Amino acid sequence: MPREAEPSLNERAFVVQALQEGLRIDGRALDQFRELDLKFGDQYGVADLTLGKTRIFAKVSAEVTTPYTDRPFDGIFTITTELSPMASPSFEVNRPTETEIMLSRLLEKTVRRSNALDTESLCLVSGQKCWSIRVDLHVLSHDGNLIDASCLAVVAALRHFRKPDTSIEGETLTIYTPAEREPVPLSWLHSPLCVTFSFFGEEADIVVMDANLLEEQLRVTSFTISFNKHGEICQGAKLGGTTVEAMTLIKCANDALDKVKELTTWLDLKLVEDSKRRDKGGLMAELSAENER
Amino acid sequence: MATQGPVIVLPGDQIDPSLIPSRPKKALKLGPGLRHIPPNELVPTVAGQLTTDHKKNSIWVEYNGGRYIPAVGDLVIGTVQRSAAEYFYVTLTDYTSNALLPQLAFEMATKKTRPNLNPGALVYARVCLANRHMDPELECVSPATGKADGLGPLNGGMLYDVSLGLARRLLMRKSLEDGKVAVLEELGAAGLAFETAVGRNGKVWVNSESVKTVLIVGRAIQETDEKNLSVDQQKKLVRKLIKEVS
């Protein structure tokens, strides 16, 4: 497996020196995110998120399966991540790197374990039939801060997704096509989002948000915290590296909450925009026989 | 086909014979992006602008993109990976095989006074051997004069990645007229003091006393590259960046 290309000594020294003066290589403020853009596909549940040069593609799909025997009332919800060699030559198919494991683990903790998706609502016939919701996440281009971008993309795709409507009459389960009945959104409880902080300097006293790939390679440690907009912490991860003062972490958490609120509002806006774009007047417009003249 | 205006070719295109320079005394020189199929057919292998030089009786395709392929005489910036008994192993582009830089290929280097470069150090070097199936070889000294001519280890500063096309344009002798890049001149005219080294492998090294200057120069170069700015736009960008800082 090719090793990740490491930055030269000059770059190492310069990035840290500039950060000590409060300057970043790309001219951003220390707590500024790169430019965010989100596009939804023609299908429901397809989100394409770009954060600077990082690009993430998430696709949600649903199918009917039998639930796990130990959880007959719960549906199945999985998130799979794939870091292909397209994103960076140091990634290899079927051999997860540490980055990939960390990414899927954090997404698992943030989105799945915080009960953002109500899995009980996915149950159709207890013990026999349930929906299995699967999120496939592809990293198309890797320029740092995969975690925040991926989390945003997953949440956006899940909130955008519509599953086919169903009905049960006696013993028969009917699944309707989109033409028969409008698909229904998932039962979504809250939107947890990650914010990652990178620390620089020997004492880890320089705090940077949304690090790019170069900064990520040079940081002494990182801290990822997940919030929803109500201020509930879903997860916090500080995995190894230099020790960070408790007060700094508390300050980070406050900053993260502000950022999460900002991102949530942005995401809500994007979803509303998309639903407006899709809304062609509903069934009445479709049934109308009037021609445009 | 009109001879005025740039001629764009695609791989496999037929080249208009009137565009091929013909001087009876000199042999026709083919540059990058063209392939000669004997006896007398010329086929472009990349998409780009067909360029000719009638004085030198040469023809080539100017293109921007792809991976850097070393050619003899190119000035490159490499990162030292490790040093062995006689050579430094240097990467020119990430994830490709290393180039060799002999430890004695520096100015005034002897067995006792050879430079000590740690892994990760940057060197500005010239490609002196480049064959398709061999690792390229570099040198930091002119073999004719024994002088460094500005080549050698690069200390301090910051390394920026640019596209191969911009690196080529920056290295042109008349970079303003032919290459249409004015950023560096404009930045210098604005009163910034800095030094640069441009590697043909898409790297620009910038150094200055002040960190801010390095950042401005780096951002100006990268923005010029990414947005493909014209000379006027470059001037405007420089004015904007200078204003932002002061």
Coordinates of C-alpha atoms in Angstrom, one line a residue:
Chain A
M1 CA 0.0 0.0 0.0
P2 CA 1.5 3.4 -0.9
R3 CA 2.2 5.5 2.0
E4 CA 0.6 8.9 2.3
A5 CA 2.8 11.6 0.8
E6 CA 4.2 13.6 3.7
P7 CA 4.7 17.4 3.6
S8 CA 8.3 18.7 3.5
L9 CA 10.1 20.1 6.5
N10 CA 9.7 23.7 5.0
E11 CA 6.0 23.3 4.9
R12 CA 5.8 21.8 8.4
A13 CA 7.8 24.7 9.8
F14 CA 6.0 27.4 7.9
V15 CA 2.4 26.3 8.5
V16 CA 3.0 26.2 12.3
Q17 CA 4.9 29.5 12.2
A18 CA 2.0 31.2 10.3
L19 CA -0.5 29.7 12.7
Q20 CA 1.4 31.1 15.6
E21 CA 0.9 34.5 14.1
G22 CA -2.8 33.7 13.6
L23 CA -2.6 33.3 9.8
R24 CA -3.7 30.3 7.7
I25 CA -2.2 29.3 4.4
D26 CA -5.5 29.8 2.5
G27 CA -6.2 33.1 4.2
R28 CA -9.1 32.0 6.3
A29 CA -9.7 32.9 9.9
L30 CA -8.9 30.2 12.4
D31 CA -12.6 29.4 13.0
Q32 CA -13.8 29.8 9.4
F33 CA -15.0 26.9 7.3
R34 CA -14.2 26.6 3.6
E35 CA -16.9 27.3 1.1
L36 CA -19.8 24.8 1.4
D37 CA -22.0 23.7 -1.4
L38 CA -24.7 21.0 -1.4
K39 CA -26.5 19.6 -4.4
F40 CA -29.3 17.1 -4.3
G41 CA -29.8 14.6 -7.1
D42 CA -32.9 13.9 -9.2
Q43 CA -33.7 10.9 -7.0
Y44 CA -34.6 11.3 -3.3
G45 CA -31.7 10.7 -0.9
V46 CA -28.8 11.7 -3.1
A47 CA -26.5 14.4 -1.7
D48 CA -23.3 15.8 -3.2
L49 CA -21.5 18.0 -0.8
T50 CA -18.4 20.0 -1.4
L51 CA -16.3 21.7 1.3
G52 CA -13.5 23.5 -0.4
K53 CA -11.8 20.8 -2.4
T54 CA -13.3 17.9 -0.3
R55 CA -16.2 16.3 -2.0
I56 CA -18.5 13.7 -0.5
F57 CA -21.3 11.8 -2.2
A58 CA -24.0 10.1 -0.1
K59 CA -26.8 7.9 -1.4
V60 CA -29.6 6.5 0.7
S61 CA -31.5 3.4 -0.3
A62 CA -34.3 1.4 1.3
E63 CA -35.4 -2.2 0.9
V64 CA -37.7 -4.5 2.8
T65 CA -36.1 -7.3 4.8
T66 CA -36.6 -9.4 7.9
P67 CA -35.5 -7.7 11.2
Y68 CA -32.8 -9.1 13.4
T69 CA -34.3 -11.8 15.7
D70 CA -33.2 -10.1 18.9
R71 CA -34.8 -6.8 17.8
P72 CA -38.1 -7.7 16.2
F73 CA -39.6 -4.2 16.5
D74 CA -36.6 -2.3 15.0
G75 CA -35.8 -1.6 11.4
I76 CA -32.2 -1.8 10.1
F77 CA -30.1 1.2 9.6
T78 CA -26.5 1.0 8.3
I79 CA -23.9 3.5 7.1
T80 CA -21.2 2.3 4.9
T81 CA -18.2 4.4 4.0
E82 CA -15.9 3.9 1.1
L83 CA -12.6 5.7 0.6
S84 CA -11.6 4.8 -2.9
P85 CA -8.2 5.4 -4.5
M86 CA -9.9 8.2 -6.5
A87 CA -9.9 10.4 -3.4
S88 CA -6.2 9.9 -2.6
P89 CA -3.7 7.3 -4.0
S90 CA -2.9 6.2 -0.4
F91 CA -6.3 4.6 -0.1
E92 CA -6.9 1.1 -1.3
V93 CA -10.0 -0.8 -2.0
N94 CA -11.0 -3.4 0.6
R95 CA -8.2 -2.4 2.9
P96 CA -9.5 0.2 5.3
T97 CA -7.0 2.8 6.5
E98 CA -7.1 4.3 9.9
T99 CA -8.9 7.4 8.5
E100 CA -11.7 5.2 7.1
I101 CA -12.2 3.3 10.3
M102 CA -12.2 6.5 12.3
L103 CA -14.7 8.1 9.9
S104 CA -17.2 5.2 9.9
R105 CA -16.9 4.9 13.7
L106 CA -17.6 8.5 14.3
L107 CA -20.5 8.6 11.9
E108 CA -21.9 5.5 13.6
K109 CA -21.6 7.2 17.0
T110 CA -23.0 10.5 15.8
V111 CA -25.9 9.5 13.6
R112 CA -26.8 6.0 14.5
R113 CA -26.3 5.8 18.2
S114 CA -27.8 9.2 18.9
N115 CA -31.1 7.9 17.6
A116 CA -31.4 10.5 14.9
L117 CA -33.4 8.1 12.9
D118 CA -36.2 6.4 14.7
T119 CA -35.6 2.8 13.8
E120 CA -38.9 1.6 15.4
S121 CA -40.7 3.5 12.7
L122 CA -39.1 1.3 10.1
C123 CA -40.8 -1.8 11.4
L124 CA -43.6 -3.0 9.2
V125 CA -44.7 -6.4 10.6
S126 CA -43.0 -7.1 13.9
G127 CA -40.5 -9.9 13.6
Q128 CA -41.2 -10.5 9.9
K129 CA -40.8 -7.4 7.8
C130 CA -39.0 -4.1 8.2
W131 CA -37.3 -1.4 6.2
S132 CA -33.6 -1.6 5.9
I133 CA -32.1 1.9 5.3
R134 CA -28.6 2.0 4.0
V135 CA -26.5 5.0 3.5
D136 CA -23.6 4.6 1.1
L137 CA -20.9 7.3 1.5
H138 CA -18.3 7.9 -1.2
V139 CA -15.4 10.2 -0.8
L140 CA -14.8 11.6 -4.2
S141 CA -12.0 14.0 -3.3
H142 CA -10.0 14.3 -0.1
D143 CA -8.7 17.6 1.1
G144 CA -9.1 17.3 4.8
N145 CA -12.0 17.5 7.3
L146 CA -13.7 14.4 6.0
I147 CA -15.6 13.8 9.2
D148 CA -17.5 17.1 9.3
A149 CA -18.2 17.0 5.6
S150 CA -19.3 13.3 5.7
C151 CA -21.6 13.9 8.6
L152 CA -23.3 16.8 6.9
A153 CA -23.7 14.8 3.7
V154 CA -25.2 11.8 5.5
V155 CA -27.6 13.9 7.5
A156 CA -28.6 15.9 4.4
A157 CA -29.1 12.7 2.3
L158 CA -31.2 11.1 5.1
R159 CA -33.4 14.1 5.5
H160 CA -33.9 14.4 1.8
F161 CA -34.8 10.7 1.4
R162 CA -38.3 9.5 0.9
K163 CA -39.2 5.9 1.3
P164 CA -42.2 4.3 -0.5
D165 CA -45.5 4.4 1.3
T166 CA -46.9 1.2 2.7
S167 CA -50.2 0.0 4.1
I168 CA -51.2 -3.2 5.9
E169 CA -54.6 -4.7 5.6
G170 CA -54.9 -7.9 7.7
E171 CA -52.0 -10.0 6.6
T172 CA -51.1 -8.3 3.3
L173 CA -48.5 -5.6 3.1
T174 CA -48.7 -3.3 0.1
I175 CA -45.8 -1.2 -1.0
Y176 CA -46.9 1.6 -3.3
T177 CA -44.9 2.9 -6.2
P178 CA -44.2 6.7 -6.3
A179 CA -46.9 7.0 -9.0
E180 CA -49.5 5.5 -6.7
R181 CA -48.7 7.3 -3.5
E182 CA -46.3 10.1 -2.7
P183 CA -43.2 8.6 -0.9
V184 CA -42.9 9.5 2.7
P185 CA -39.9 11.0 4.6
L186 CA -38.1 9.1 7.3
S187 CA -39.1 9.6 10.9
W188 CA -36.2 12.0 11.7
L189 CA -35.8 13.1 15.3
H190 CA -32.9 15.5 15.3
S191 CA -29.9 16.4 13.1
P192 CA -26.6 15.8 14.8
L193 CA -23.6 17.4 13.1
C194 CA -19.8 17.0 13.8
V195 CA -17.3 19.8 14.2
T196 CA -13.7 18.9 14.3
F197 CA -11.0 21.1 15.9
S198 CA -7.3 20.7 15.2
F199 CA -4.7 21.7 17.6
F200 CA -1.3 23.1 16.9
G201 CA 1.8 24.2 18.8
E202 CA 3.6 22.3 21.5
E203 CA 1.0 23.1 24.2
A204 CA -1.8 22.5 21.7
D205 CA -2.9 26.1 22.3
I206 CA -3.8 27.0 18.7
V207 CA -7.2 25.9 17.8
V208 CA -8.3 25.6 14.2
M209 CA -11.6 24.7 12.6
D210 CA -12.1 22.8 9.3
A211 CA -8.4 21.9 8.7
N212 CA -7.4 21.1 5.2
L213 CA -5.3 18.1 4.3
L214 CA -2.0 19.8 4.9
E215 CA -3.1 21.1 8.3
E216 CA -4.5 17.7 9.2
Q217 CA -1.2 16.1 8.5
L218 CA 0.6 18.6 10.8
R219 CA -1.7 18.9 13.7
V220 CA -0.7 17.6 17.1
T221 CA -4.1 16.4 18.0
S222 CA -7.8 16.7 17.1
F223 CA -11.1 16.8 18.8
T224 CA -14.4 16.0 17.2
I225 CA -17.6 16.9 19.0
S226 CA -21.2 16.3 17.7
F227 CA -24.2 18.4 18.6
N228 CA -27.7 18.9 17.5
K229 CA -29.1 22.4 17.3
H230 CA -30.8 22.0 20.7
G231 CA -27.3 21.9 22.3
E232 CA -27.4 18.2 23.1
I233 CA -24.0 16.5 22.9
C234 CA -24.2 13.3 20.8
Q235 CA -20.6 12.3 20.9
G236 CA -17.1 13.6 21.7
A237 CA -13.8 12.1 20.5
K238 CA -10.3 13.1 21.3
L239 CA -8.2 10.2 20.3
G240 CA -4.6 10.4 21.5
G241 CA -2.1 13.1 20.7
T242 CA -1.0 16.0 22.9
T243 CA -3.1 16.7 26.0
V244 CA -5.4 19.7 25.7
E245 CA -6.5 21.9 28.6
A246 CA -10.0 21.3 29.8
M247 CA -10.9 25.0 29.5
T248 CA -9.9 24.9 25.8
L249 CA -12.2 22.0 25.2
I250 CA -15.1 23.7 26.9
K251 CA -14.5 26.8 24.7
C252 CA -14.4 24.5 21.6
A253 CA -17.7 22.9 22.6
N254 CA -19.3 26.4 22.8
D255 CA -17.9 27.3 19.4
A256 CA -19.0 24.0 18.0
L257 CA -22.6 24.6 19.1
D258 CA -22.6 28.0 17.4
K259 CA -21.3 26.4 14.2
V260 CA -23.7 23.5 14.3
K261 CA -26.6 25.9 14.7
E262 CA -25.3 27.8 11.7
L263 CA -24.9 24.6 9.6
T264 CA -28.3 23.3 10.6
T265 CA -30.0 26.6 9.4
W266 CA -28.0 26.3 6.2
L267 CA -29.0 22.7 5.7
D268 CA -32.7 23.5 6.4
L269 CA -32.5 26.3 3.8
K270 CA -31.0 24.0 1.2
L271 CA -33.7 21.3 1.8
V272 CA -36.5 23.9 1.5
E273 CA -34.9 25.2 -1.7
D274 CA -34.8 21.7 -3.1
S275 CA -38.4 20.9 -2.1
K276 CA -39.5 24.1 -3.8
R277 CA -37.6 23.1 -7.0
R278 CA -39.4 19.6 -6.9
D279 CA -42.8 20.9 -6.1
K280 CA -44.7 21.1 -9.4
G281 CA -48.1 21.6 -7.8
G282 CA -48.7 18.1 -6.5
L283 CA -51.3 15.6 -7.7
M284 CA -53.7 18.3 -8.9
A285 CA -51.3 19.7 -11.4
E286 CA -50.5 16.2 -12.6
L287 CA -54.2 15.3 -13.0
S288 CA -55.1 18.4 -14.8
A289 CA -55.8 18.0 -18.5
E290 CA -55.2 21.7 -19.3
N291 CA -52.4 22.3 -21.8
E292 CA -49.9 25.1 -21.7
R293 CA -50.6 27.5 -24.5
Chain B
M1 CA -7.9 26.1 -41.6
A2 CA -6.9 29.6 -40.7
T3 CA -3.4 30.2 -39.6
Q4 CA -4.2 33.1 -37.4
G5 CA -5.4 32.3 -33.9
P6 CA -4.5 29.4 -31.7
V7 CA -4.9 25.9 -33.2
I8 CA -6.4 23.4 -30.9
V9 CA -5.7 19.7 -31.5
L10 CA -7.2 16.6 -30.0
P11 CA -5.5 13.3 -29.7
G12 CA -5.5 11.5 -33.1
D13 CA -6.3 14.7 -35.0
Q14 CA -4.9 15.2 -38.5
I15 CA -2.4 18.1 -38.5
D16 CA -2.7 20.5 -41.4
P17 CA 0.6 20.2 -43.3
S18 CA 0.7 24.0 -43.8
L19 CA 1.1 24.3 -40.0
I20 CA 4.2 22.2 -39.8
P21 CA 7.3 24.3 -40.1
S22 CA 9.5 23.4 -43.1
R23 CA 13.0 24.6 -43.3
P24 CA 15.0 22.5 -45.7
K25 CA 18.3 22.7 -43.9
K26 CA 17.3 21.8 -40.4
A27 CA 15.7 18.6 -39.1
L28 CA 12.1 19.0 -37.8
K29 CA 12.1 18.9 -34.0
L30 CA 9.1 17.3 -32.3
G31 CA 8.2 18.5 -28.8
P32 CA 5.9 17.0 -26.2
G33 CA 2.4 15.7 -27.2
L34 CA 3.3 14.6 -30.7
R35 CA 4.1 11.2 -32.1
H36 CA 5.8 10.5 -35.3
I37 CA 4.5 7.5 -37.2
P38 CA 7.0 6.6 -39.9
P39 CA 7.4 7.5 -42.7
N40 CA 5.8 10.9 -42.5
E41 CA 2.7 11.2 -40.3
L42 CA 2.4 13.4 -37.2
V43 CA -0.3 12.6 -34.7
P44 CA -1.0 14.5 -31.5
T45 CA -1.3 12.4 -28.4
V46 CA -2.8 15.0 -26.0
A47 CA -5.4 17.7 -26.3
G48 CA -3.9 21.2 -26.4
Q49 CA -2.7 24.1 -28.4
L50 CA -0.5 23.3 -31.3
T51 CA 2.5 25.6 -31.2
T52 CA 5.3 26.0 -33.7
D53 CA 8.6 27.8 -33.7
H54 CA 9.8 28.5 -37.2
K55 CA 13.2 29.7 -36.2
K56 CA 14.0 26.5 -34.4
N57 CA 12.0 24.4 -36.9
S58 CA 10.1 22.8 -34.0
I59 CA 6.5 21.9 -33.3
W60 CA 4.9 20.8 -30.1
V61 CA 1.5 20.8 -28.2
E62 CA 1.1 23.1 -25.3
Y63 CA -1.2 21.5 -22.7
N64 CA -2.1 21.9 -19.1
G65 CA -2.6 18.9 -17.0
G66 CA -1.6 15.4 -16.3
R67 CA 1.3 14.2 -14.3
Y68 CA 4.8 15.6 -14.6
I69 CA 7.1 13.5 -16.7
P70 CA 10.7 14.5 -16.3
A71 CA 12.7 15.8 -19.3
V72 CA 16.4 16.6 -19.5
G73 CA 17.1 20.2 -18.6
D74 CA 13.9 20.8 -16.5
L75 CA 14.3 22.7 -13.3
V76 CA 12.4 20.9 -10.6
I77 CA 11.8 21.2 -6.8
G78 CA 12.0 17.8 -5.1
T79 CA 11.6 16.6 -1.6
V80 CA 14.4 14.4 -0.1
Q81 CA 12.9 11.1 1.0
R82 CA 16.1 9.4 2.4
S83 CA 19.8 9.3 1.8
A84 CA 21.8 6.3 0.9
A85 CA 25.6 5.9 0.5
E86 CA 25.9 7.8 -2.7
Y87 CA 22.5 9.2 -3.5
F88 CA 19.7 11.2 -2.1
Y89 CA 16.3 9.7 -3.1
V90 CA 14.1 12.6 -4.1
T91 CA 10.4 12.7 -4.9
L92 CA 9.3 15.1 -7.7
T93 CA 5.6 14.2 -7.6
D94 CA 3.8 12.3 -4.9
Y95 CA 3.2 8.6 -5.4
T96 CA 5.7 8.2 -8.2
S97 CA 9.1 6.5 -8.0
N98 CA 12.0 8.5 -6.7
A99 CA 14.6 10.5 -8.6
L100 CA 18.2 10.1 -7.8
L101 CA 20.4 13.0 -6.7
P102 CA 24.1 12.1 -6.3
Q103 CA 25.5 13.4 -3.1
L104 CA 28.5 14.9 -5.0
A105 CA 26.3 16.8 -7.5
F106 CA 26.4 20.0 -5.4
E107 CA 28.6 23.0 -5.8
M108 CA 32.0 22.4 -4.2
A109 CA 31.0 19.0 -2.9
T110 CA 33.7 16.5 -2.2
K111 CA 33.5 13.2 -0.2
K112 CA 34.2 15.2 3.0
T113 CA 32.1 18.3 2.4
R114 CA 29.0 16.9 0.9
P115 CA 25.7 18.4 2.1
N116 CA 23.7 16.8 4.8
L117 CA 20.0 16.8 3.8
N118 CA 17.4 15.4 6.2
P119 CA 14.3 13.5 5.0
G120 CA 11.8 16.2 4.1
A121 CA 14.3 18.8 2.9
L122 CA 13.6 20.6 -0.4
V123 CA 16.1 20.9 -3.2
Y124 CA 16.0 22.9 -6.4
A125 CA 17.6 20.8 -9.0
R126 CA 18.0 20.2 -12.7
V127 CA 17.0 16.9 -14.4
C128 CA 20.1 15.6 -16.1
L129 CA 18.9 12.1 -17.1
A130 CA 15.4 11.1 -18.0
N131 CA 14.6 7.9 -19.8
R132 CA 11.2 6.4 -20.0
H133 CA 11.8 3.3 -18.0
M134 CA 14.5 4.5 -15.6
D135 CA 14.4 6.6 -12.5
P136 CA 15.4 10.2 -13.5
E137 CA 18.6 11.6 -12.2
L138 CA 19.1 15.2 -10.9
E139 CA 22.0 17.6 -10.3
C140 CA 22.4 20.7 -8.3
V141 CA 25.5 22.0 -10.2
S142 CA 26.3 22.9 -13.7
P143 CA 28.6 20.2 -15.0
A144 CA 30.3 22.7 -17.4
T145 CA 31.2 25.4 -14.9
G146 CA 30.9 23.7 -11.6
K147 CA 28.7 26.5 -10.3
A148 CA 25.4 26.1 -8.6
D149 CA 23.5 28.8 -10.6
G150 CA 21.0 29.1 -7.9
L151 CA 20.4 25.4 -7.5
G152 CA 20.7 23.5 -4.2
P153 CA 18.9 23.1 -0.9
L154 CA 15.9 25.5 -0.3
N155 CA 15.8 26.7 3.3
G156 CA 12.7 28.1 5.0
G157 CA 9.8 29.4 3.0
M158 CA 6.7 27.6 1.8
L159 CA 6.0 25.3 -1.1
Y160 CA 2.9 25.7 -3.2
D161 CA 1.4 23.3 -5.7
V162 CA 0.4 24.8 -9.1
S163 CA -0.6 23.3 -12.4
L164 CA 2.0 22.2 -14.8
G165 CA 0.9 24.8 -17.3
L166 CA 1.4 27.7 -14.9
A167 CA 4.8 26.3 -13.8
R168 CA 5.8 26.3 -17.5
R169 CA 4.5 29.8 -18.1
L170 CA 6.3 31.1 -15.0
L171 CA 9.5 29.6 -16.3
M172 CA 9.3 31.1 -19.7
R173 CA 12.0 33.7 -20.5
K174 CA 9.4 36.2 -21.4
S175 CA 6.8 35.1 -18.9
L176 CA 4.7 38.3 -19.3
E177 CA 4.5 38.4 -23.1
D178 CA 4.4 34.6 -23.9
G179 CA 3.2 33.2 -20.6
K180 CA 0.7 35.9 -19.7
V181 CA 1.7 35.9 -16.0
A182 CA 2.2 39.2 -14.3
V183 CA 1.5 38.3 -10.7
L184 CA 5.1 38.0 -9.5
E185 CA 6.2 41.3 -11.2
E186 CA 3.1 43.1 -9.9
L187 CA 3.7 41.8 -6.3
G188 CA 7.3 42.9 -6.6
A189 CA 6.2 46.3 -7.9
A190 CA 3.9 46.7 -5.0
G191 CA 6.9 46.7 -2.7
L192 CA 6.9 43.2 -1.4
A193 CA 10.4 41.6 -1.0
F194 CA 10.4 37.9 -1.6
E195 CA 12.3 35.2 -3.5
T196 CA 10.7 32.4 -5.5
A197 CA 11.9 29.2 -7.2
V198 CA 9.6 27.6 -9.8
G199 CA 9.8 23.8 -10.4
R200 CA 8.7 22.5 -13.7
N201 CA 7.0 19.7 -11.7
G202 CA 4.2 22.1 -10.6
K203 CA 5.8 23.4 -7.4
V204 CA 6.5 27.0 -6.5
W205 CA 8.7 27.8 -3.5
V206 CA 8.2 31.2 -1.9
N207 CA 10.4 32.7 0.8
S208 CA 10.4 36.1 2.5
E209 CA 11.4 37.7 5.8
S210 CA 7.7 38.1 6.7
V211 CA 5.2 35.4 6.9
K212 CA 2.5 37.6 5.5
T213 CA 4.4 38.3 2.3
V214 CA 4.8 34.6 1.7
L215 CA 1.1 34.0 2.2
I216 CA 0.1 36.8 -0.2
V217 CA 2.5 35.6 -2.9
G218 CA 1.3 32.0 -2.5
R219 CA -2.4 33.0 -2.6
A220 CA -1.9 35.2 -5.6
I221 CA -0.1 32.4 -7.5
Q222 CA -2.7 29.8 -6.6
E223 CA -5.6 32.0 -7.4
T224 CA -4.2 32.9 -10.7
D225 CA -3.8 29.3 -11.5
E226 CA -7.2 28.1 -10.3
K227 CA -9.2 30.8 -11.8
N228 CA -7.1 31.1 -14.9
L229 CA -6.8 34.9 -14.6
S230 CA -5.8 37.2 -17.5
V231 CA -3.0 39.7 -17.0
D232 CA -5.5 42.5 -16.1
Q233 CA -7.3 40.3 -13.6
Q234 CA -4.0 39.3 -12.1
K235 CA -3.2 43.0 -11.5
K236 CA -6.5 43.5 -9.9
L237 CA -6.0 40.5 -7.7
V238 CA -2.7 41.7 -6.5
R239 CA -4.1 45.2 -5.7
K240 CA -6.9 43.5 -3.8
L241 CA -4.6 41.2 -1.8
I242 CA -2.3 44.1 -0.9
K243 CA -5.2 46.2 0.3
E244 CA -6.5 43.3 2.4
V245 CA -3.3 43.1 4.3
S246 CA -2.3 46.7 4.8

